[in-house]
Amino acid sequence: MKKIAIFPGSFDPFTKGHEDIVLRGLELFDEILIAIGHNSKKNVRYFPVEKMVAYIEKAFEGNDRVTVRLYNELTADLARKKDARFLLRGLRNTTDFEYENSISQVNKYLNEDLESVFLITSPEYAAISSTIIREVHKYGGDVTPFLPYQLD
Ligand code: ADP
């Protein structure tokens, strides 16, 4: 049975920290589905979501074990539909831990076949956050060193 993991997130934007989690996850899983949670009526994003899908696809071009999609439902339900038994998430600090701890309990309650797997961030990416990248970009700073693709 194939080991399929979902890597869910907002990815606004997808960063080198996220890429690192996916690349390391590929050592553990056969396939990784990067799933961008998005509700066009409720979510206001900084980077347009369709563009982000294209950027991420570009970052993993040639790697047929990685796919990208949008979703607007419970992650636990998406996992069931995609035969994914694993949820991949990254941990940078205790704040991430507190949050991830709660959502993993809820996901387990919603889908008991689903196991959450956490990878500790690599030190060189520990300070990268989508929120900070949005701020830097908004005021004209160069964010290319933090992204695994070129913005157009
Ligand atoms: P969410 O809004 O669901 O928290 P994010 O797009 O912010 O989504 O993050 C998705 C996942 O990636 C989360 O598990 C988050 O902790 C992790 N993550 C974010 N930045 C990094 C990083 N620099 N290194 C490792 N993991 C990260």
Short mmCIF file of N, CA and C and ligand atoms in Angstrom, two decimals:
data_model
loop_
_atom_site.label_atom_id
_atom_site.label_comp_id
_atom_site.label_asym_id
_atom_site.label_seq_id
_atom_site.Cartn_x
_atom_site.Cartn_y
_atom_site.Cartn_z
N MET A 1 0.84 -1.20 0.00
CA MET A 1 0.00 0.00 0.00
C MET A 1 0.88 1.26 0.00
N LYS A 2 0.55 2.15 -0.92
CA LYS A 2 1.35 3.37 -1.03
C LYS A 2 1.19 4.24 0.22
N LYS A 3 2.29 4.85 0.62
CA LYS A 3 2.21 5.78 1.75
C LYS A 3 2.00 7.18 1.19
N ILE A 4 0.78 7.68 1.35
CA ILE A 4 0.46 9.01 0.83
C ILE A 4 0.29 9.97 2.00
N ALA A 5 0.96 11.12 1.91
CA ALA A 5 0.83 12.15 2.96
C ALA A 5 0.25 13.42 2.35
N ILE A 6 -0.58 14.06 3.13
CA ILE A 6 -1.06 15.39 2.74
C ILE A 6 -0.26 16.42 3.52
N PHE A 7 0.22 17.43 2.84
CA PHE A 7 0.88 18.56 3.51
C PHE A 7 -0.07 19.75 3.36
N PRO A 8 -0.92 19.98 4.37
CA PRO A 8 -1.90 21.05 4.25
C PRO A 8 -1.37 22.37 4.79
N GLY A 9 -1.85 23.46 4.23
CA GLY A 9 -1.44 24.77 4.74
C GLY A 9 -2.08 25.89 3.96
N SER A 10 -1.78 27.12 4.38
CA SER A 10 -2.27 28.28 3.62
C SER A 10 -1.27 28.64 2.52
N PHE A 11 0.01 28.46 2.83
CA PHE A 11 1.08 28.69 1.84
C PHE A 11 0.92 30.04 1.15
N ASP A 12 0.83 31.11 1.95
CA ASP A 12 0.65 32.47 1.41
C ASP A 12 1.82 33.35 1.83
N PRO A 13 3.02 33.12 1.27
CA PRO A 13 3.36 32.19 0.20
C PRO A 13 3.99 30.89 0.72
N PHE A 14 4.16 29.93 -0.22
CA PHE A 14 4.95 28.71 0.00
C PHE A 14 6.42 29.14 0.06
N THR A 15 7.13 28.69 1.09
CA THR A 15 8.50 29.18 1.32
C THR A 15 9.53 28.04 1.22
N LYS A 16 10.78 28.42 1.35
CA LYS A 16 11.85 27.41 1.38
C LYS A 16 11.72 26.51 2.60
N GLY A 17 11.13 27.05 3.68
CA GLY A 17 10.87 26.22 4.87
C GLY A 17 9.87 25.12 4.54
N HIS A 18 8.82 25.46 3.80
CA HIS A 18 7.83 24.46 3.37
C HIS A 18 8.47 23.45 2.41
N GLU A 19 9.27 23.97 1.49
CA GLU A 19 9.92 23.07 0.52
C GLU A 19 10.79 22.03 1.24
N ASP A 20 11.49 22.50 2.27
CA ASP A 20 12.36 21.61 3.04
C ASP A 20 11.56 20.49 3.70
N ILE A 21 10.38 20.83 4.22
CA ILE A 21 9.52 19.81 4.86
C ILE A 21 9.09 18.78 3.80
N VAL A 22 8.74 19.25 2.61
CA VAL A 22 8.30 18.33 1.54
C VAL A 22 9.47 17.43 1.11
N LEU A 23 10.62 18.02 0.89
CA LEU A 23 11.77 17.22 0.42
C LEU A 23 12.16 16.16 1.44
N ARG A 24 12.12 16.53 2.71
CA ARG A 24 12.43 15.54 3.76
C ARG A 24 11.30 14.53 3.91
N GLY A 25 10.07 14.98 3.69
CA GLY A 25 8.92 14.07 3.74
C GLY A 25 8.99 13.00 2.66
N LEU A 26 9.61 13.35 1.54
CA LEU A 26 9.73 12.37 0.43
C LEU A 26 10.61 11.18 0.81
N GLU A 27 11.40 11.34 1.86
CA GLU A 27 12.20 10.21 2.36
C GLU A 27 11.30 9.22 3.13
N LEU A 28 10.16 9.73 3.60
CA LEU A 28 9.27 8.91 4.44
C LEU A 28 8.05 8.38 3.69
N PHE A 29 7.59 9.15 2.69
CA PHE A 29 6.34 8.83 2.02
C PHE A 29 6.55 8.62 0.52
N ASP A 30 5.64 7.83 -0.09
CA ASP A 30 5.74 7.60 -1.54
C ASP A 30 5.26 8.83 -2.31
N GLU A 31 4.18 9.44 -1.79
CA GLU A 31 3.62 10.61 -2.48
C GLU A 31 3.23 11.68 -1.46
N ILE A 32 3.41 12.93 -1.86
CA ILE A 32 2.97 14.03 -1.00
C ILE A 32 2.03 14.93 -1.80
N LEU A 33 0.87 15.17 -1.21
CA LEU A 33 -0.10 16.09 -1.82
C LEU A 33 -0.05 17.39 -1.03
N ILE A 34 0.42 18.44 -1.68
CA ILE A 34 0.44 19.76 -1.05
C ILE A 34 -0.95 20.34 -1.25
N ALA A 35 -1.67 20.55 -0.15
CA ALA A 35 -3.07 20.96 -0.25
C ALA A 35 -3.25 22.36 0.33
N ILE A 36 -3.62 23.29 -0.54
CA ILE A 36 -3.79 24.68 -0.10
C ILE A 36 -5.25 24.88 0.30
N GLY A 37 -5.45 25.10 1.60
CA GLY A 37 -6.81 25.34 2.08
C GLY A 37 -7.26 26.70 1.62
N HIS A 38 -8.38 26.72 0.89
CA HIS A 38 -8.82 28.01 0.35
C HIS A 38 -10.31 28.05 0.12
N ASN A 39 -10.93 29.10 0.63
CA ASN A 39 -12.33 29.35 0.37
C ASN A 39 -12.39 30.75 -0.25
N SER A 40 -12.69 30.80 -1.56
CA SER A 40 -12.60 32.08 -2.29
C SER A 40 -13.57 33.12 -1.71
N LYS A 41 -14.64 32.68 -1.05
CA LYS A 41 -15.61 33.66 -0.50
C LYS A 41 -15.14 34.20 0.85
N LYS A 42 -14.34 33.43 1.57
CA LYS A 42 -13.97 33.85 2.93
C LYS A 42 -12.52 34.31 3.05
N ASN A 43 -11.62 33.67 2.30
CA ASN A 43 -10.20 33.97 2.51
C ASN A 43 -9.73 35.13 1.64
N VAL A 44 -9.06 36.06 2.27
CA VAL A 44 -8.39 37.10 1.51
C VAL A 44 -6.91 36.76 1.57
N ARG A 45 -6.34 36.53 0.42
CA ARG A 45 -4.93 36.16 0.38
C ARG A 45 -4.10 37.31 -0.12
N TYR A 46 -2.81 37.29 0.18
CA TYR A 46 -1.89 38.30 -0.32
C TYR A 46 -1.40 37.88 -1.71
N PHE A 47 -0.97 36.63 -1.84
CA PHE A 47 -0.55 36.10 -3.14
C PHE A 47 -1.72 35.31 -3.73
N PRO A 48 -2.14 35.63 -4.98
CA PRO A 48 -3.29 34.94 -5.56
C PRO A 48 -3.09 33.42 -5.55
N VAL A 49 -4.14 32.72 -5.15
CA VAL A 49 -3.98 31.29 -4.90
C VAL A 49 -3.64 30.48 -6.17
N GLU A 50 -4.24 30.88 -7.31
CA GLU A 50 -3.95 30.13 -8.55
C GLU A 50 -2.46 30.28 -8.91
N LYS A 51 -1.94 31.49 -8.67
CA LYS A 51 -0.51 31.72 -8.95
C LYS A 51 0.33 30.85 -8.03
N MET A 52 -0.08 30.74 -6.77
CA MET A 52 0.71 29.97 -5.82
C MET A 52 0.75 28.50 -6.23
N VAL A 53 -0.38 27.99 -6.75
CA VAL A 53 -0.39 26.60 -7.24
C VAL A 53 0.67 26.46 -8.33
N ALA A 54 0.68 27.40 -9.27
CA ALA A 54 1.63 27.33 -10.39
C ALA A 54 3.07 27.44 -9.91
N TYR A 55 3.33 28.32 -8.95
CA TYR A 55 4.69 28.46 -8.40
C TYR A 55 5.17 27.16 -7.75
N ILE A 56 4.27 26.56 -6.96
CA ILE A 56 4.67 25.33 -6.24
C ILE A 56 4.90 24.21 -7.25
N GLU A 57 4.02 24.15 -8.26
CA GLU A 57 4.20 23.11 -9.30
C GLU A 57 5.56 23.29 -9.98
N LYS A 58 5.92 24.54 -10.22
CA LYS A 58 7.21 24.84 -10.84
C LYS A 58 8.36 24.38 -9.94
N ALA A 59 8.21 24.64 -8.63
CA ALA A 59 9.28 24.27 -7.68
C ALA A 59 9.52 22.75 -7.67
N PHE A 60 8.47 21.98 -7.94
CA PHE A 60 8.61 20.51 -7.91
C PHE A 60 8.49 19.90 -9.30
N GLU A 61 8.75 20.72 -10.31
CA GLU A 61 8.68 20.26 -11.69
C GLU A 61 9.56 19.02 -11.87
N GLY A 62 9.02 18.01 -12.54
CA GLY A 62 9.83 16.82 -12.79
C GLY A 62 9.77 15.80 -11.65
N ASN A 63 9.13 16.17 -10.56
CA ASN A 63 8.99 15.22 -9.44
C ASN A 63 7.54 14.73 -9.40
N ASP A 64 7.31 13.54 -9.95
CA ASP A 64 5.91 13.10 -10.06
C ASP A 64 5.37 12.52 -8.75
N ARG A 65 6.15 12.60 -7.67
CA ARG A 65 5.65 12.15 -6.36
C ARG A 65 5.04 13.30 -5.57
N VAL A 66 5.11 14.50 -6.15
CA VAL A 66 4.55 15.67 -5.47
C VAL A 66 3.44 16.27 -6.33
N THR A 67 2.26 16.47 -5.75
CA THR A 67 1.18 17.14 -6.47
C THR A 67 0.64 18.28 -5.61
N VAL A 68 -0.04 19.21 -6.27
CA VAL A 68 -0.56 20.40 -5.58
C VAL A 68 -2.05 20.54 -5.91
N ARG A 69 -2.84 20.87 -4.91
CA ARG A 69 -4.25 21.16 -5.21
C ARG A 69 -4.83 22.11 -4.17
N LEU A 70 -5.94 22.73 -4.55
CA LEU A 70 -6.67 23.56 -3.60
C LEU A 70 -7.72 22.68 -2.95
N TYR A 71 -8.11 23.03 -1.74
CA TYR A 71 -9.25 22.32 -1.14
C TYR A 71 -10.03 23.24 -0.23
N ASN A 72 -11.29 22.88 -0.06
CA ASN A 72 -12.19 23.71 0.73
C ASN A 72 -13.12 22.76 1.51
N GLU A 73 -12.53 21.97 2.37
CA GLU A 73 -13.28 20.99 3.17
C GLU A 73 -12.38 20.61 4.34
N LEU A 74 -12.85 19.71 5.17
CA LEU A 74 -12.02 19.26 6.28
C LEU A 74 -10.81 18.51 5.73
N THR A 75 -9.64 18.79 6.29
CA THR A 75 -8.44 18.06 5.85
C THR A 75 -8.64 16.55 6.06
N ALA A 76 -9.33 16.21 7.17
CA ALA A 76 -9.58 14.80 7.47
C ALA A 76 -10.41 14.12 6.37
N ASP A 77 -11.33 14.87 5.78
CA ASP A 77 -12.16 14.31 4.69
C ASP A 77 -11.35 14.21 3.39
N LEU A 78 -10.55 15.23 3.13
CA LEU A 78 -9.70 15.18 1.93
C LEU A 78 -8.79 13.96 2.00
N ALA A 79 -8.23 13.72 3.19
CA ALA A 79 -7.32 12.58 3.37
C ALA A 79 -8.03 11.27 3.05
N ARG A 80 -9.26 11.14 3.53
CA ARG A 80 -10.04 9.92 3.27
C ARG A 80 -10.22 9.73 1.76
N LYS A 81 -10.60 10.80 1.07
CA LYS A 81 -10.83 10.71 -0.38
C LYS A 81 -9.59 10.36 -1.15
N LYS A 82 -8.43 10.83 -0.65
CA LYS A 82 -7.18 10.65 -1.37
C LYS A 82 -6.39 9.42 -0.89
N ASP A 83 -7.01 8.62 0.00
CA ASP A 83 -6.33 7.46 0.58
C ASP A 83 -5.04 7.84 1.26
N ALA A 84 -5.02 9.03 1.83
CA ALA A 84 -3.81 9.49 2.54
C ALA A 84 -3.96 9.14 4.02
N ARG A 85 -2.99 8.42 4.56
CA ARG A 85 -3.04 8.03 5.98
C ARG A 85 -2.18 8.93 6.85
N PHE A 86 -1.50 9.87 6.21
CA PHE A 86 -0.58 10.72 6.97
C PHE A 86 -0.80 12.20 6.67
N LEU A 87 -0.66 12.98 7.73
CA LEU A 87 -0.67 14.44 7.58
C LEU A 87 0.72 14.91 7.94
N LEU A 88 1.33 15.62 7.04
CA LEU A 88 2.69 16.11 7.27
C LEU A 88 2.60 17.57 7.70
N ARG A 89 3.32 17.92 8.79
CA ARG A 89 3.36 19.31 9.23
C ARG A 89 4.77 19.63 9.72
N GLY A 90 5.09 20.92 9.74
CA GLY A 90 6.42 21.34 10.20
C GLY A 90 6.31 22.02 11.56
N LEU A 91 7.34 21.88 12.36
CA LEU A 91 7.37 22.54 13.67
C LEU A 91 8.60 23.43 13.79
N ARG A 92 8.35 24.71 14.09
CA ARG A 92 9.47 25.64 14.24
C ARG A 92 9.76 25.95 15.69
N ASN A 93 8.72 25.99 16.50
CA ASN A 93 8.88 26.46 17.88
C ASN A 93 7.71 26.00 18.73
N THR A 94 7.67 26.47 19.98
CA THR A 94 6.61 26.00 20.88
C THR A 94 5.24 26.54 20.47
N THR A 95 5.23 27.69 19.83
CA THR A 95 3.93 28.23 19.36
C THR A 95 3.34 27.28 18.31
N ASP A 96 4.19 26.86 17.35
CA ASP A 96 3.73 25.88 16.36
C ASP A 96 3.26 24.62 17.08
N PHE A 97 4.04 24.20 18.08
CA PHE A 97 3.71 22.95 18.77
C PHE A 97 2.33 23.00 19.41
N GLU A 98 2.04 24.10 20.11
CA GLU A 98 0.74 24.22 20.80
C GLU A 98 -0.40 24.11 19.79
N TYR A 99 -0.24 24.80 18.68
CA TYR A 99 -1.28 24.81 17.64
C TYR A 99 -1.40 23.44 16.99
N GLU A 100 -0.27 22.88 16.61
CA GLU A 100 -0.26 21.58 15.91
C GLU A 100 -0.80 20.47 16.82
N ASN A 101 -0.49 20.58 18.09
CA ASN A 101 -0.97 19.59 19.05
C ASN A 101 -2.50 19.55 19.03
N SER A 102 -3.12 20.73 19.08
CA SER A 102 -4.59 20.78 19.08
C SER A 102 -5.17 20.26 17.77
N ILE A 103 -4.63 20.76 16.63
CA ILE A 103 -5.28 20.31 15.39
C ILE A 103 -5.06 18.83 15.12
N SER A 104 -3.93 18.30 15.57
CA SER A 104 -3.73 16.86 15.32
C SER A 104 -4.71 16.03 16.15
N GLN A 105 -5.05 16.50 17.36
CA GLN A 105 -6.06 15.78 18.18
C GLN A 105 -7.42 15.81 17.48
N VAL A 106 -7.76 16.98 16.94
CA VAL A 106 -9.06 17.11 16.27
C VAL A 106 -9.09 16.26 15.01
N ASN A 107 -7.99 16.28 14.25
CA ASN A 107 -7.94 15.48 13.02
C ASN A 107 -8.06 13.98 13.32
N LYS A 108 -7.46 13.57 14.41
CA LYS A 108 -7.54 12.16 14.81
C LYS A 108 -8.98 11.80 15.17
N TYR A 109 -9.65 12.73 15.83
CA TYR A 109 -11.05 12.52 16.19
C TYR A 109 -11.92 12.43 14.93
N LEU A 110 -11.62 13.28 13.95
CA LEU A 110 -12.42 13.31 12.72
C LEU A 110 -12.13 12.14 11.79
N ASN A 111 -10.91 11.62 11.87
CA ASN A 111 -10.52 10.52 10.98
C ASN A 111 -9.46 9.70 11.72
N GLU A 112 -9.91 8.61 12.34
CA GLU A 112 -8.98 7.91 13.24
C GLU A 112 -7.88 7.15 12.51
N ASP A 113 -8.01 7.02 11.19
CA ASP A 113 -6.95 6.36 10.42
C ASP A 113 -5.79 7.31 10.10
N LEU A 114 -5.99 8.57 10.43
CA LEU A 114 -5.03 9.59 10.02
C LEU A 114 -3.96 9.83 11.09
N GLU A 115 -2.71 9.69 10.70
CA GLU A 115 -1.60 9.91 11.63
C GLU A 115 -0.89 11.20 11.25
N SER A 116 -0.73 12.10 12.20
CA SER A 116 0.01 13.33 11.91
C SER A 116 1.49 13.09 12.17
N VAL A 117 2.30 13.55 11.25
CA VAL A 117 3.76 13.37 11.35
C VAL A 117 4.39 14.76 11.30
N PHE A 118 5.25 15.04 12.29
CA PHE A 118 5.84 16.38 12.40
C PHE A 118 7.33 16.34 12.15
N LEU A 119 7.79 17.21 11.31
CA LEU A 119 9.24 17.34 11.11
C LEU A 119 9.68 18.67 11.71
N ILE A 120 10.75 18.59 12.48
CA ILE A 120 11.32 19.80 13.07
C ILE A 120 12.03 20.57 11.97
N THR A 121 11.79 21.88 11.93
CA THR A 121 12.40 22.72 10.89
C THR A 121 13.93 22.61 10.88
N SER A 122 14.50 22.69 9.70
CA SER A 122 15.96 22.77 9.61
C SER A 122 16.38 24.15 10.11
N PRO A 123 17.48 24.24 10.87
CA PRO A 123 17.84 25.53 11.50
C PRO A 123 17.92 26.70 10.50
N GLU A 124 18.38 26.42 9.29
CA GLU A 124 18.52 27.53 8.33
C GLU A 124 17.18 28.10 7.88
N TYR A 125 16.08 27.36 8.12
CA TYR A 125 14.76 27.85 7.71
C TYR A 125 13.86 28.20 8.88
N ALA A 126 14.40 28.06 10.10
CA ALA A 126 13.56 28.21 11.29
C ALA A 126 12.93 29.59 11.40
N ALA A 127 13.60 30.61 10.86
CA ALA A 127 13.09 31.97 11.01
C ALA A 127 12.16 32.38 9.87
N ILE A 128 11.99 31.50 8.90
CA ILE A 128 11.16 31.88 7.74
C ILE A 128 9.68 31.66 8.07
N SER A 129 8.91 32.72 7.91
CA SER A 129 7.46 32.56 8.07
C SER A 129 6.77 33.29 6.94
N SER A 130 5.64 32.76 6.51
CA SER A 130 4.88 33.39 5.42
C SER A 130 4.47 34.80 5.80
N THR A 131 4.12 34.99 7.08
CA THR A 131 3.68 36.32 7.54
C THR A 131 4.78 37.36 7.34
N ILE A 132 6.00 37.01 7.73
CA ILE A 132 7.11 37.97 7.60
C ILE A 132 7.41 38.23 6.12
N ILE A 133 7.35 37.17 5.32
CA ILE A 133 7.61 37.36 3.88
C ILE A 133 6.58 38.30 3.26
N ARG A 134 5.34 38.17 3.65
CA ARG A 134 4.30 39.08 3.12
C ARG A 134 4.62 40.53 3.51
N GLU A 135 5.04 40.74 4.75
CA GLU A 135 5.36 42.10 5.21
C GLU A 135 6.53 42.68 4.42
N VAL A 136 7.57 41.88 4.26
CA VAL A 136 8.76 42.36 3.55
C VAL A 136 8.39 42.70 2.11
N HIS A 137 7.58 41.83 1.48
CA HIS A 137 7.20 42.03 0.08
C HIS A 137 6.32 43.28 -0.06
N LYS A 138 5.43 43.47 0.89
CA LYS A 138 4.50 44.61 0.84
C LYS A 138 5.25 45.94 0.81
N TYR A 139 6.37 46.00 1.53
CA TYR A 139 7.13 47.26 1.58
C TYR A 139 8.32 47.26 0.64
N GLY A 140 8.26 46.36 -0.36
CA GLY A 140 9.23 46.43 -1.45
C GLY A 140 10.53 45.70 -1.22
N GLY A 141 10.64 44.92 -0.15
CA GLY A 141 11.88 44.17 0.10
C GLY A 141 11.99 42.97 -0.82
N ASP A 142 13.21 42.49 -0.99
CA ASP A 142 13.45 41.35 -1.86
C ASP A 142 13.22 40.05 -1.08
N VAL A 143 12.24 39.28 -1.52
CA VAL A 143 11.94 38.04 -0.79
C VAL A 143 12.45 36.80 -1.51
N THR A 144 13.09 37.01 -2.68
CA THR A 144 13.54 35.84 -3.46
C THR A 144 14.40 34.84 -2.67
N PRO A 145 15.26 35.28 -1.73
CA PRO A 145 16.07 34.28 -1.02
C PRO A 145 15.24 33.29 -0.19
N PHE A 146 13.99 33.64 0.08
CA PHE A 146 13.16 32.80 0.96
C PHE A 146 12.20 31.89 0.20
N LEU A 147 12.17 32.05 -1.12
CA LEU A 147 11.18 31.31 -1.93
C LEU A 147 11.88 30.33 -2.87
N PRO A 148 11.29 29.13 -3.08
CA PRO A 148 11.93 28.15 -3.96
C PRO A 148 11.50 28.31 -5.43
N TYR A 149 11.10 29.53 -5.81
CA TYR A 149 10.68 29.82 -7.20
C TYR A 149 10.84 31.33 -7.39
N GLN A 150 10.79 31.75 -8.65
CA GLN A 150 10.86 33.19 -8.95
C GLN A 150 9.44 33.75 -9.03
N LEU A 151 9.19 34.87 -8.34
CA LEU A 151 7.89 35.52 -8.48
C LEU A 151 7.84 36.23 -9.82
N ASP A 152 6.65 36.24 -10.47
CA ASP A 152 6.60 37.02 -11.73
C ASP A 152 5.70 38.23 -11.58
P1 ADP B 1 -1.22 27.08 8.31
O1 ADP B 1 -1.97 28.34 8.01
O2 ADP B 1 -2.04 25.84 8.17
O3 ADP B 1 -0.43 27.10 9.60
P2 ADP B 1 1.22 27.53 6.81
O4 ADP B 1 1.21 27.70 5.35
O5 ADP B 1 1.56 28.73 7.63
O6 ADP B 1 -0.21 26.95 7.13
O7 ADP B 1 2.20 26.35 7.24
C1 ADP B 1 2.00 25.03 6.85
C2 ADP B 1 2.87 24.12 7.69
O8 ADP B 1 4.25 24.40 7.46
C3 ADP B 1 2.68 24.25 9.20
O9 ADP B 1 2.82 22.96 9.80
C4 ADP B 1 3.81 25.15 9.62
O10 ADP B 1 4.17 24.96 10.98
C5 ADP B 1 4.91 24.67 8.69
N1 ADP B 1 5.96 25.68 8.45
C6 ADP B 1 5.80 26.97 8.11
N2 ADP B 1 7.00 27.59 7.95
C7 ADP B 1 7.94 26.64 8.21
C8 ADP B 1 9.38 26.64 8.26
N3 ADP B 1 10.08 27.75 8.01
N4 ADP B 1 10.01 25.48 8.59
C9 ADP B 1 9.29 24.37 8.86
N5 ADP B 1 7.95 24.30 8.84
C10 ADP B 1 7.27 25.41 8.53
#
